[in-house]
């Protein structure tokens, strides 16, 4: 094991707080069941696909008593699925502690490398020593993660066989919307097979797009946005000190702009593009560049040749004409894969696709700089989609603005100075040591999963709610996975999936930003959140995100 830093040593002894009911009754809390539920949309189709798990009630844990005799010992498997998010280890630690509180003989199996571990039967038995080494640490390195989908009967059969072999009767899947969609399908499959194996999901993703009326936030969002906001604040100080650069900062978030918006609310940049607004208002790339150029020019008139622009990673796919271009390219590359891959240079590849694109799209493609063309033509992900994190949107915008300024300067007497620096913040935040919020939230989600297993239910997502209040007031329970599902058209087929939560233009976080953005564009209203604090006054250490506070602000008394 490598040397442990002083902070890690101090942090290892942090005991996360649990929602009151779990702190008091442990995993023996009573599962109070509400009324039957329905899916967010497409009820008939979802009911047909999930006959055994559709309509399950919402669960809220209330006081319960430890039985005189410990429940029968069980074996449970856990996987981490998808992109890393701060707090994953604490979910496992909470689950481990909950299982041991139920019966010290309970065993937790960590399946390695995500879903692949479950499919291939590749696991480690997690013991107290291993768990202790990872408490309150970032990363997923305890059992690693993977992006393989658990989506076919063939894979489910292998999972079932591996569980049967080991005598595992519970599976906890820690993942995002896709992984929890798969958890829902697996739960239905195992019920139909009368396998006696429960499946519980836990909401993970820094992107913050796995949320709804019942799941207030996915874990990792709090820590990751705090890390990015610290870095953005540092850059703002630098920008305001040197007064010579415009910084273009792309922020992770595969589709939704929650991360960029949260960071904007924390730091007050000159501009933050919100992809959902771009799509709703059909802003073209030219319009986005024109608006940003105007901000640059207006500030230059006031001798402010500096500023900060935040750009969500998924932007490119929300710009209408580029969306069409990407769709055409995806189709084309899927159909002509062999011929395309046989070409050696990017120029040859670009010429090849240009011949096959529709008239308008060809113009759009031709207007893009060579490096973006190359990135758009690069390898697709496992699902045949362009990998947005590899497209340098920040550089694209900076270059296009530079061209506009050059054209203006050619005609103007007084020249505008414009010099850009580009950044991409993503991986920097995904494995940070979890903030107190994420440390508590994740531990609670894991511990709560053990209570759901004890309650004998399957097809649920572990839920900890009321999270903008102090931890003691958090509410523990379970939400039926089918409740979050709807039908979506993906890769030519209608499939059941958990509905992704994009930024809502009528939602409080976007409205809060829209109200102040013009003032931020003109002035120097930077806010410096500083680094995450793990020890110290609660006002500094336990701040929830602006997004959570705004979305779940307690109703004002009239
Ligand atoms: P999840 O949705 O799996 O949590 O992953 C989110 C994310 O961090 C995105 O923000 C980003 O686009 C993507 O993962 C990057 O994926 P990879 O780790 O495969 O490069």
GROMACS .gro file of C-alpha atoms in nm, residues 265 508-520 550 556:
model
   16
  265UNK     CA    1  -2.384   2.993  -0.928
  508UNK     CA    2  -3.501   2.760  -0.965
  509UNK     CA    3  -3.126   2.717  -1.040
  510UNK     CA    4  -3.155   2.832  -1.402
  511UNK     CA    5  -3.394   3.114  -1.309
  512UNK     CA    6  -3.150   3.232  -1.040
  513UNK     CA    7  -2.870   3.242  -1.299
  514UNK     CA    8  -3.080   3.409  -1.570
  515UNK     CA    9  -3.163   3.693  -1.330
  516UNK     CA   10  -2.801   3.791  -1.269
  517UNK     CA   11  -2.609   3.686  -1.577
  518UNK     CA   12  -2.615   4.026  -1.749
  519UNK     CA   13  -2.463   4.193  -1.445
  520UNK     CA   14  -2.195   3.923  -1.419
  550UNK     CA   15  -3.257   2.626  -0.465
  556UNK     CA   16  -4.145   3.060   0.260
   0.00000   0.00000   0.00000
